[in-house]
Tab-separated table of C-alpha atoms in Angstrom:
chain	number	residue	atom	x	y	z
A	1	MET	CA	23.239	16.101	-70.524
A	2	SER	CA	24.169	13.074	-72.451
A	3	GLY	CA	22.215	10.008	-72.645
A	4	ARG	CA	24.757	7.906	-70.540
A	5	ARG	CA	24.730	10.658	-67.799
A	6	LEU	CA	20.973	10.886	-67.890
A	7	ALA	CA	20.811	7.000	-67.321
A	8	SER	CA	23.361	7.125	-64.595
A	9	HIS	CA	21.546	9.866	-62.790
A	10	GLY	CA	18.354	7.730	-63.130
A	11	ARG	CA	19.884	4.800	-61.585
A	12	SER	CA	21.192	6.873	-58.654
A	13	ASN	CA	17.770	8.322	-57.917
A	14	TRP	CA	16.259	4.722	-58.073
A	15	ARG	CA	18.785	3.564	-55.564
A	16	LEU	CA	17.983	6.506	-53.200
A	17	LEU	CA	14.350	5.506	-53.438
A	18	LEU	CA	15.046	1.981	-52.670
A	19	GLY	CA	17.264	3.109	-49.774
A	20	ALA	CA	14.328	5.337	-48.646
A	21	LYS	CA	11.892	2.267	-48.117
A	22	GLN	CA	12.751	1.106	-44.586
A	23	SER	CA	12.909	-2.637	-43.490
A	24	PRO	CA	10.247	-4.031	-40.878
A	25	VAL	CA	13.059	-4.238	-38.411
A	26	CYS	CA	14.159	-0.611	-39.017
A	27	LEU	CA	10.614	0.416	-38.408
A	28	GLN	CA	10.343	-1.455	-35.217
A	29	LEU	CA	13.643	-0.028	-34.049
A	30	LYS	CA	12.481	3.427	-34.818
A	31	LEU	CA	9.236	3.015	-32.992
A	32	GLN	CA	11.045	1.448	-29.942
A	33	LYS	CA	13.369	4.581	-29.889
A	34	ARG	CA	10.248	6.838	-29.840
A	35	LEU	CA	8.703	5.026	-27.090
A	36	SER	CA	11.902	5.031	-25.121
A	37	ALA	CA	11.955	8.991	-25.164
A	38	ALA	CA	8.015	9.245	-24.669
A	39	ASP	CA	6.057	10.425	-21.566
A	40	GLY	CA	2.826	8.820	-20.676
A	41	ASP	CA	0.436	10.661	-23.114
A	42	GLN	CA	3.044	10.242	-26.082
A	43	ALA	CA	3.274	6.561	-25.404
A	44	LEU	CA	-0.518	6.198	-25.457
A	45	GLU	CA	-0.701	8.510	-28.621
A	46	LEU	CA	1.790	6.126	-30.378
A	47	PHE	CA	-0.272	3.022	-29.211
A	48	ASP	CA	-3.433	4.517	-30.399
A	49	LYS	CA	-1.953	5.023	-33.939
A	50	GLU	CA	0.214	2.080	-34.395
A	51	SER	CA	-0.869	-0.656	-32.050
A	52	ARG	CA	-0.859	-3.282	-34.677
A	53	ARG	CA	3.059	-2.893	-34.812
A	54	PHE	CA	3.441	-3.086	-31.062
A	55	ASP	CA	5.384	-6.160	-29.927
A	56	THR	CA	6.231	-7.394	-26.492
A	57	VAL	CA	9.179	-4.929	-26.101
A	58	HIS	CA	6.965	-2.055	-27.224
A	59	VAL	CA	4.157	-2.791	-24.730
A	60	LEU	CA	6.568	-3.079	-21.914
A	61	THR	CA	8.439	0.090	-22.772
A	62	ALA	CA	4.940	1.955	-23.191
A	63	MET	CA	3.683	0.665	-19.849
A	64	ARG	CA	6.927	1.904	-18.205
A	65	ALA	CA	6.449	5.187	-19.864
A	66	VAL	CA	2.813	5.476	-18.527
A	67	ALA	CA	3.817	4.329	-14.926
A	68	LEU	CA	6.594	6.890	-14.687
A	69	SER	CA	4.500	9.652	-16.294
A	70	PRO	CA	0.874	9.224	-15.592
A	71	PRO	CA	-1.249	10.505	-18.637
A	72	SER	CA	-3.554	13.284	-18.599
A	73	ARG	CA	-6.003	11.854	-21.089
A	74	SER	CA	-6.946	8.927	-23.211
A	75	PRO	CA	-8.399	6.551	-20.505
A	76	HIS	CA	-10.005	4.331	-23.282
A	77	THR	CA	-6.481	3.816	-24.887
A	78	LEU	CA	-4.925	3.204	-21.468
A	79	GLY	CA	-7.366	0.556	-21.009
A	80	ARG	CA	-6.529	-1.056	-24.359
A	81	LEU	CA	-2.932	-0.815	-23.490
A	82	LEU	CA	-3.468	-2.628	-20.051
A	83	ASN	CA	-5.375	-5.235	-21.792
A	84	ARG	CA	-2.829	-5.951	-24.211
A	85	ALA	CA	-0.151	-5.938	-21.472
A	86	VAL	CA	-2.014	-8.657	-19.269
A	87	SER	CA	-2.447	-10.832	-22.520
A	88	LEU	CA	1.235	-11.142	-22.598
A	89	MET	CA	1.646	-12.363	-19.137
A	90	PRO	CA	1.274	-16.220	-19.829
A	91	GLU	CA	4.319	-15.933	-22.139
A	92	LEU	CA	6.682	-13.759	-20.084
A	93	ALA	CA	9.153	-14.819	-17.518
A	94	GLY	CA	12.216	-13.490	-15.523
A	95	ASN	CA	13.051	-9.733	-16.100
A	96	ASP	CA	10.078	-9.155	-18.536
A	97	LEU	CA	7.437	-10.262	-16.081
A	98	ALA	CA	8.923	-8.207	-13.171
A	99	ALA	CA	9.151	-5.296	-15.286
A	100	LEU	CA	5.546	-5.445	-16.325
A	101	ALA	CA	4.371	-6.272	-12.861
A	102	TRP	CA	6.142	-3.153	-11.540
A	103	SER	CA	4.402	-0.929	-14.175
A	104	LEU	CA	1.052	-2.433	-13.709
A	105	ALA	CA	1.094	-1.995	-10.029
A	106	SER	CA	2.459	1.423	-10.445
A	107	ILE	CA	-0.340	2.484	-12.854
A	108	CYS	CA	-3.072	0.804	-10.941
A	109	THR	CA	-2.307	2.582	-7.693
A	110	LYS	CA	-2.475	6.012	-9.615
A	111	GLU	CA	-5.434	5.267	-11.881
A	112	ALA	CA	-8.074	3.638	-9.516
A	113	GLY	CA	-10.016	0.864	-10.909
A	114	CYS	CA	-8.227	0.792	-14.048
A	115	GLY	CA	-7.643	-2.683	-14.954
A	116	VAL	CA	-6.766	-3.767	-11.413
A	117	GLU	CA	-8.801	-6.815	-11.299
A	118	CYS	CA	-7.743	-8.123	-14.602
A	119	GLY	CA	-4.072	-7.367	-14.003
A	120	ALA	CA	-4.158	-8.898	-10.475
A	121	ARG	CA	-5.673	-12.225	-11.798
A	122	GLY	CA	-3.052	-12.443	-14.796
A	123	LEU	CA	-0.029	-11.708	-12.333
A	124	THR	CA	-1.430	-14.152	-9.709
A	125	ALA	CA	-1.906	-17.100	-12.277
A	126	ALA	CA	1.590	-16.202	-13.723
A	127	VAL	CA	3.646	-16.369	-10.334
A	128	PRO	CA	3.523	-20.080	-9.574
A	129	ARG	CA	4.692	-20.840	-13.248
A	130	VAL	CA	7.635	-18.474	-13.422
A	131	ALA	CA	8.715	-18.070	-9.678
A	132	ALA	CA	11.557	-20.515	-10.088
A	133	THR	CA	13.193	-18.561	-12.864
A	134	LEU	CA	13.072	-15.162	-11.042
A	135	ALA	CA	16.367	-13.492	-9.766
A	136	PRO	CA	15.992	-12.319	-5.976
A	137	SER	CA	15.512	-8.750	-7.308
A	138	GLU	CA	12.862	-9.757	-9.663
A	139	LEU	CA	11.099	-11.949	-7.222
A	140	THR	CA	11.070	-8.974	-4.781
A	141	VAL	CA	9.298	-6.615	-7.438
A	142	VAL	CA	6.748	-9.287	-8.390
A	143	ALA	CA	5.853	-9.791	-4.685
A	144	TRP	CA	5.619	-5.957	-4.293
A	145	ALA	CA	3.438	-5.807	-7.337
A	146	LEU	CA	1.016	-8.545	-6.158
A	147	ALA	CA	0.831	-6.883	-2.651
A	148	LYS	CA	-0.320	-3.546	-4.277
A	149	LEU	CA	-2.619	-5.021	-6.804
A	150	SER	CA	-4.845	-7.296	-4.666
A	151	GLU	CA	-5.114	-10.359	-2.252
A	152	PRO	CA	-3.354	-12.935	-4.261
A	153	SER	CA	-4.076	-16.640	-3.991
A	154	ASP	CA	-2.355	-18.798	-1.388
A	155	GLU	CA	-0.647	-20.717	-4.230
A	156	ALA	CA	1.109	-17.590	-5.508
A	157	ILE	CA	2.217	-16.446	-1.893
A	158	ALA	CA	3.644	-19.874	-1.259
A	159	ALA	CA	5.493	-19.920	-4.392
A	160	ILE	CA	7.184	-16.667	-3.700
A	161	VAL	CA	8.156	-17.785	-0.148
A	162	ARG	CA	9.373	-21.073	-1.313
A	163	GLN	CA	11.685	-19.420	-4.085
A	164	ALA	CA	12.726	-16.671	-1.659
A	165	ARG	CA	13.893	-19.316	0.821
A	166	PHE	CA	16.220	-20.782	-1.643
A	167	ARG	CA	17.799	-17.366	-2.244
A	168	ILE	CA	17.823	-16.055	1.172
A	169	GLY	CA	21.494	-15.334	1.262
A	170	ARG	CA	21.315	-13.446	-2.192
A	171	PHE	CA	18.916	-10.785	-1.186
A	172	LYS	CA	20.329	-7.298	-0.691
A	173	CYS	CA	19.162	-5.402	2.356
A	174	LYS	CA	16.862	-3.112	0.211
A	175	ASP	CA	15.304	-6.129	-1.392
A	176	ALA	CA	14.818	-7.993	1.671
A	177	VAL	CA	12.878	-4.928	3.326
A	178	HIS	CA	10.730	-4.689	0.028
A	179	LEU	CA	9.901	-8.653	0.088
A	180	ALA	CA	9.217	-8.219	3.852
A	181	TRP	CA	6.822	-5.489	3.270
A	182	ALA	CA	4.961	-7.349	0.483
A	183	LEU	CA	4.668	-10.492	2.379
A	184	SER	CA	3.271	-8.450	5.508
A	185	LYS	CA	0.845	-6.554	3.351
A	186	MET	CA	-0.338	-10.139	1.779
A	187	GLN	CA	-0.473	-11.380	5.354
A	188	ALA	CA	1.808	-14.327	4.668
A	189	ARG	CA	2.366	-16.146	7.862
A	190	ASP	CA	5.826	-17.615	7.903
A	191	MET	CA	7.497	-16.219	11.101
A	192	ASP	CA	10.811	-18.194	10.472
A	193	PHE	CA	11.301	-16.875	7.068
A	194	MET	CA	10.314	-13.283	8.118
A	195	GLN	CA	13.084	-13.653	11.050
A	196	GLN	CA	15.496	-14.539	8.170
A	197	LEU	CA	14.553	-11.466	6.220
A	198	ALA	CA	15.013	-9.288	9.469
A	199	GLY	CA	18.509	-10.778	9.673
A	200	GLN	CA	19.234	-9.824	6.037
A	201	THR	CA	17.850	-6.331	6.837
A	202	LEU	CA	20.017	-5.833	9.777
A	203	ASP	CA	23.163	-6.541	7.770
A	204	GLY	CA	22.640	-3.346	5.812
A	205	ILE	CA	20.396	-1.053	7.792
A	206	SER	CA	23.164	1.677	7.718
A	207	VAL	CA	22.677	2.183	4.005
A	208	LEU	CA	18.821	2.070	4.014
A	209	SER	CA	17.043	5.110	2.920
A	210	ARG	CA	14.575	6.703	5.587
A	211	GLN	CA	11.605	5.537	3.501
A	212	ASP	CA	13.051	1.920	3.383
A	213	THR	CA	13.754	2.284	7.344
A	214	GLY	CA	10.226	3.178	7.818
A	215	ASN	CA	8.951	0.346	5.636
A	216	ALA	CA	11.299	-2.112	7.503
A	217	ALA	CA	9.809	-1.230	10.991
A	218	TRP	CA	6.308	-1.407	9.631
A	219	ALA	CA	6.828	-4.833	7.718
A	220	PHE	CA	8.176	-6.757	10.757
A	221	ALA	CA	5.907	-5.218	13.299
A	222	LYS	CA	2.959	-6.182	10.940
A	223	ALA	CA	4.253	-9.673	10.914
A	224	ASP	CA	4.690	-9.706	14.674
A	225	VAL	CA	8.380	-10.283	14.272
A	226	LEU	CA	10.534	-8.676	17.022
A	227	CYS	CA	14.223	-8.637	16.164
A	228	ARG	CA	15.608	-6.776	18.810
A	229	PRO	CA	18.868	-6.128	17.180
A	230	LEU	CA	17.169	-4.697	14.053
A	231	MET	CA	14.812	-2.504	16.180
A	232	ARG	CA	17.843	-1.253	18.021
A	233	SER	CA	19.470	-0.204	14.903
A	234	ILE	CA	16.281	1.390	13.660
A	235	ARG	CA	16.044	3.284	16.965
A	236	ALA	CA	19.720	4.478	16.493
A	237	LYS	CA	19.234	5.508	12.892
A	238	PHE	CA	15.958	7.459	14.033
A	239	LEU	CA	17.592	9.312	16.693
A	240	ALA	CA	20.265	10.288	14.705
A	241	GLU	CA	18.074	11.586	11.793
A	242	SER	CA	14.632	12.419	13.404
A	243	THR	CA	14.265	15.619	11.831
A	244	ASP	CA	14.909	14.321	8.352
A	245	PHE	CA	12.133	11.563	8.403
A	246	ASN	CA	8.902	12.694	6.655
A	247	ALA	CA	5.439	12.364	8.127
A	248	GLN	CA	4.500	8.969	6.784
A	249	GLU	CA	7.944	7.539	7.449
A	250	LEU	CA	7.524	8.735	11.114
A	251	ALA	CA	4.223	7.285	11.365
A	252	SER	CA	5.276	3.881	10.425
A	253	ILE	CA	8.227	3.951	12.857
A	254	VAL	CA	5.971	5.215	15.649
A	255	TRP	CA	3.460	2.530	14.937
A	256	ALA	CA	5.934	-0.209	14.728
A	257	PHE	CA	7.495	0.561	18.150
A	258	ALA	CA	4.145	0.817	19.906
A	259	TRP	CA	2.986	-2.434	18.146
A	260	LEU	CA	5.940	-4.306	19.377
A	261	ASP	CA	6.204	-2.537	22.764
A	262	ALA	CA	9.729	-1.695	22.053
A	263	ALA	CA	9.873	2.011	22.788
A	264	ASP	CA	11.767	3.615	25.782
A	265	GLU	CA	11.503	7.059	27.277
A	266	VAL	CA	14.141	8.601	25.175
A	267	LEU	CA	12.364	7.413	21.987
A	268	LEU	CA	8.968	8.565	23.301
A	269	GLN	CA	10.165	11.980	23.880
A	270	ARG	CA	11.669	12.265	20.249
A	271	PHE	CA	8.490	10.743	18.797
A	272	GLN	CA	6.341	13.368	20.344
A	273	SER	CA	8.704	16.398	19.475
A	274	ALA	CA	8.837	15.082	15.901
A	275	LEU	CA	5.087	14.537	15.617
A	276	LEU	CA	4.418	18.102	17.031
A	277	CYS	CA	6.125	19.375	13.664
A	278	ARG	CA	4.798	16.781	11.285
A	279	ALA	CA	1.211	16.277	12.475
A	280	PRO	CA	-0.149	18.681	9.759
A	281	GLU	CA	1.626	16.567	7.020
A	282	LEU	CA	0.134	13.213	8.052
A	283	ASN	CA	-2.337	11.625	5.739
A	284	ALA	CA	-5.587	9.666	7.042
A	285	GLY	CA	-3.534	6.419	7.533
A	286	GLY	CA	-0.699	8.229	9.042
A	287	LEU	CA	-2.921	9.947	11.563
A	288	ALA	CA	-4.796	6.830	12.546
A	289	ARG	CA	-1.547	4.773	13.027
A	290	VAL	CA	-0.020	7.568	15.195
A	291	SER	CA	-2.915	8.357	17.261
A	292	TRP	CA	-3.372	4.555	18.055
A	293	ALA	CA	0.303	4.255	18.717
A	294	LEU	CA	0.471	7.141	21.234
A	295	ALA	CA	-2.697	6.137	23.080
A	296	SER	CA	-1.365	2.500	23.277
A	297	MET	CA	1.976	3.683	24.799
A	298	GLY	CA	0.068	5.802	27.447
A	299	VAL	CA	1.171	9.215	25.684
A	300	ALA	CA	-1.642	11.702	26.086
A	301	GLU	CA	0.079	15.027	25.888
A	302	GLY	CA	-2.692	17.535	25.154
A	303	ARG	CA	-0.921	19.839	22.723
A	304	LEU	CA	0.188	16.894	20.526
A	305	PHE	CA	-3.338	15.332	20.495
A	306	GLN	CA	-4.823	18.837	19.794
A	307	ARG	CA	-2.713	19.036	16.718
A	308	LEU	CA	-3.433	15.537	15.450
A	309	GLY	CA	-7.223	16.197	16.107
A	310	THR	CA	-6.976	19.383	14.181
A	311	SER	CA	-5.165	17.521	11.205
A	312	ALA	CA	-7.710	14.820	11.324
A	313	GLN	CA	-10.643	17.426	11.155
A	314	ARG	CA	-9.119	18.784	7.775
A	315	CYS	CA	-8.985	15.386	6.061
A	316	MET	CA	-12.108	13.647	7.710
A	317	GLU	CA	-13.679	12.704	4.489
A	318	SER	CA	-10.592	10.798	3.234
A	319	PHE	CA	-10.745	8.202	6.287
A	320	GLY	CA	-11.846	4.797	5.633
A	321	GLY	CA	-13.770	2.638	8.077
A	322	SER	CA	-10.949	1.038	9.913
A	323	GLU	CA	-9.027	4.480	10.102
A	324	LEU	CA	-12.139	6.154	11.530
A	325	SER	CA	-12.465	3.478	14.124
A	326	THR	CA	-8.744	3.367	15.026
A	327	LEU	CA	-8.917	7.121	15.456
A	328	ALA	CA	-12.084	7.158	17.620
A	329	TRP	CA	-10.528	4.540	19.850
A	330	ALA	CA	-7.369	6.420	20.234
A	331	PHE	CA	-8.792	9.642	21.177
A	332	ALA	CA	-11.343	8.029	23.518
A	333	LYS	CA	-8.483	5.800	25.164
A	334	SER	CA	-6.136	8.732	25.631
A	335	ASP	CA	-8.968	11.021	27.258
A	336	ALA	CA	-7.856	13.679	24.747
A	337	LEU	CA	-11.311	15.005	24.653
A	338	GLU	CA	-11.027	16.064	28.345
A	339	LEU	CA	-7.715	17.804	28.084
A	340	ASP	CA	-7.758	21.534	27.773
A	341	GLY	CA	-7.613	22.711	24.218
A	342	CYS	CA	-8.610	19.678	22.714
A	343	ASP	CA	-11.695	20.026	20.289
A	344	PRO	CA	-14.603	17.725	21.863
A	345	SER	CA	-16.422	17.721	18.479
A	346	LEU	CA	-13.860	15.505	16.888
A	347	LEU	CA	-15.423	12.143	18.063
A	348	LEU	CA	-18.685	13.554	16.658
A	349	ALA	CA	-17.129	14.346	13.400
A	350	ILE	CA	-15.704	10.799	13.290
A	351	ALA	CA	-19.036	9.336	14.206
A	352	LYS	CA	-20.658	11.226	11.371
A	353	GLN	CA	-18.306	10.026	8.952
A	354	ALA	CA	-18.751	6.433	10.278
A	355	GLU	CA	-22.562	6.865	10.041
A	356	GLU	CA	-22.290	7.504	6.164
A	357	ARG	CA	-20.208	4.233	5.966
A	358	VAL	CA	-22.061	2.214	8.417
A	359	ALA	CA	-22.857	-0.548	5.900
A	360	ASN	CA	-19.358	-1.257	5.055
A	361	LEU	CA	-17.922	-1.296	8.789
A	362	ASN	CA	-16.640	-4.662	9.938
A	363	ALA	CA	-16.910	-6.211	13.485
A	364	ARG	CA	-13.662	-4.625	14.627
A	365	ASP	CA	-14.779	-1.220	13.349
A	366	VAL	CA	-18.102	-1.606	15.007
A	367	ASP	CA	-16.420	-2.784	18.198
A	368	MET	CA	-14.069	0.087	18.535
A	369	ILE	CA	-16.485	2.875	17.574
A	370	ALA	CA	-19.288	1.688	20.040
A	371	TRP	CA	-16.627	1.457	22.828
A	372	SER	CA	-15.374	5.093	21.900
A	373	LEU	CA	-18.757	6.408	21.815
A	374	ALA	CA	-19.779	4.879	25.324
A	375	LYS	CA	-16.527	6.088	26.863
A	376	ALA	CA	-17.158	9.696	25.560
A	377	ASN	CA	-20.814	9.472	26.288
A	378	ALA	CA	-21.528	10.702	22.872
A	379	PRO	CA	-25.130	11.831	22.336
A	380	MET	CA	-25.812	10.266	18.873
A	381	PRO	CA	-28.850	8.040	19.257
A	382	SER	CA	-29.567	7.789	15.568
A	383	PHE	CA	-26.036	6.552	14.563
A	384	ILE	CA	-25.677	4.451	17.717
A	385	ALA	CA	-28.798	2.533	16.770
A	386	LYS	CA	-27.419	2.081	13.211
A	387	LEU	CA	-24.337	0.607	14.640
A	388	ALA	CA	-26.195	-1.836	16.933
A	389	THR	CA	-27.967	-2.924	13.822
A	390	ARG	CA	-24.886	-3.453	11.933
A	391	ALA	CA	-23.615	-5.423	15.029
A	392	VAL	CA	-26.510	-7.842	14.573
A	393	CYS	CA	-25.709	-8.409	11.003
A	394	LEU	CA	-21.963	-9.157	11.841
A	395	ALA	CA	-22.719	-11.458	14.882
A	396	ALA	CA	-20.768	-14.273	13.677
A	397	ASP	CA	-17.615	-12.117	12.928
A	398	PHE	CA	-17.137	-10.791	16.563
A	399	ASP	CA	-14.671	-12.737	18.841
A	400	ALA	CA	-15.199	-12.935	22.572
A	401	GLN	CA	-13.580	-9.717	23.642
A	402	GLY	CA	-15.281	-7.817	20.665
A	403	LEU	CA	-18.690	-9.239	21.842
A	404	ALA	CA	-18.071	-8.368	25.352
A	405	ASN	CA	-17.012	-4.839	24.329
A	406	CYS	CA	-20.026	-4.351	22.183
A	407	ALA	CA	-22.422	-5.703	24.955
A	408	ALA	CA	-20.919	-3.143	27.488
A	409	ALA	CA	-20.999	-0.236	25.081
A	410	PHE	CA	-24.520	-0.672	23.986
A	411	ALA	CA	-25.702	-1.141	27.389
A	412	LEU	CA	-23.883	2.012	28.559
A	413	LEU	CA	-25.567	3.926	25.527
A	414	SER	CA	-28.952	2.599	26.460
A	415	THR	CA	-29.610	1.174	22.952
A	416	GLU	CA	-32.501	-1.022	22.247
A	417	VAL	CA	-32.320	-2.917	18.915
A	418	PRO	CA	-34.375	-5.818	17.866
A	419	GLY	CA	-32.203	-9.001	17.950
A	420	LEU	CA	-29.211	-7.301	19.666
A	421	ARG	CA	-29.797	-8.654	23.179
A	422	SER	CA	-30.523	-12.255	22.033
A	423	MET	CA	-27.565	-12.136	19.622
A	424	LEU	CA	-25.239	-10.982	22.333
A	425	SER	CA	-26.619	-13.712	24.581
A	426	GLN	CA	-26.298	-16.465	21.994
A	427	ARG	CA	-22.720	-15.630	21.068
A	428	SER	CA	-21.760	-15.363	24.642
A	429	ARG	CA	-23.054	-18.831	25.249
A	430	ALA	CA	-21.207	-20.149	22.189
A	431	SER	CA	-18.000	-18.450	23.198
A	432	ARG	CA	-18.072	-20.239	26.599
A	433	ARG	CA	-18.523	-23.749	25.047
């Protein structure tokens, strides 16, 4: 090969070597492409190896991957990613904040305790600053995330409601449902605005999924908003598709109609037939809501309550305090324990679980459980004494009705606890003033 050809060949190789050296922009784009195709584990692996190169877009993409495909390992790396994501919140606005809020809430509901408090504080602080920049769909996502993560500040809730009022005519039906669900979950009390959201929901009820239909029923009932045209539309949709609603959707609709006292005989019959099929599929919250709803509506059909009781026995350890008290009240109220075929050990099983959680029971829980035990004349002196002691600790939290219920229940149960009688007497006198 001649010298000229050798020189030319060398220059060609040098140009190839120069081309092989990728620019920082090219490397960032390549990383983004890998993240876009990654699942949760792969995204965490990339973050673990190249976190220094992660910019805002990379963090948001990695968070979405983890939310869509929960990782099976690397909890430490996940914690680092969450901390990085939260640190970005003060500089995010609009679609980026909504995307991060959705990912954060989705991850934290699946990974219990993983960055929940930090994420909730960051999002709560960011909302008043950016609420005015959010589009209706973004506002809905942020409200949903706040409701999932924590009990946000009054300032954050007020900012969402204020901006949502300005955009009320621009919410799609599904967005209106999600926003109503979030505000109800956060116990935002704005009846006028919730009525407006109910109107927006009514306009598109025919295109709602069954899940969103159940969420709509629950949300407006939780907010004590009775929009009769909307409930009639939900009723019609349910009657037309009752066998297609899953257990949790069914529980939300049954509870909503009971809470708003809006059910008729045709609906009650359909509720019972649907629940007979779906009872084994209900989770703890669904079982508590359905049992309370049926008892409140005066439905005490033995076969249905037997099936609900059997399902409750299977998942008793998963019930929280409020669910246990609601379930106890419902079965005692319905007299289900006296019906042929019902298992009388159910209330005892509820009481056993409640005894293990007695220190965490609130005043409402104590009231409902004490009333239920008294009605069933349950022979559990040890637990009843602990329950009465808890009632003394919660004296200031009882309303007049709860106080009267407790006084009657513990009297029927012949329970003597130091301080109980004087507490009941003092609170009774205070309530009459």
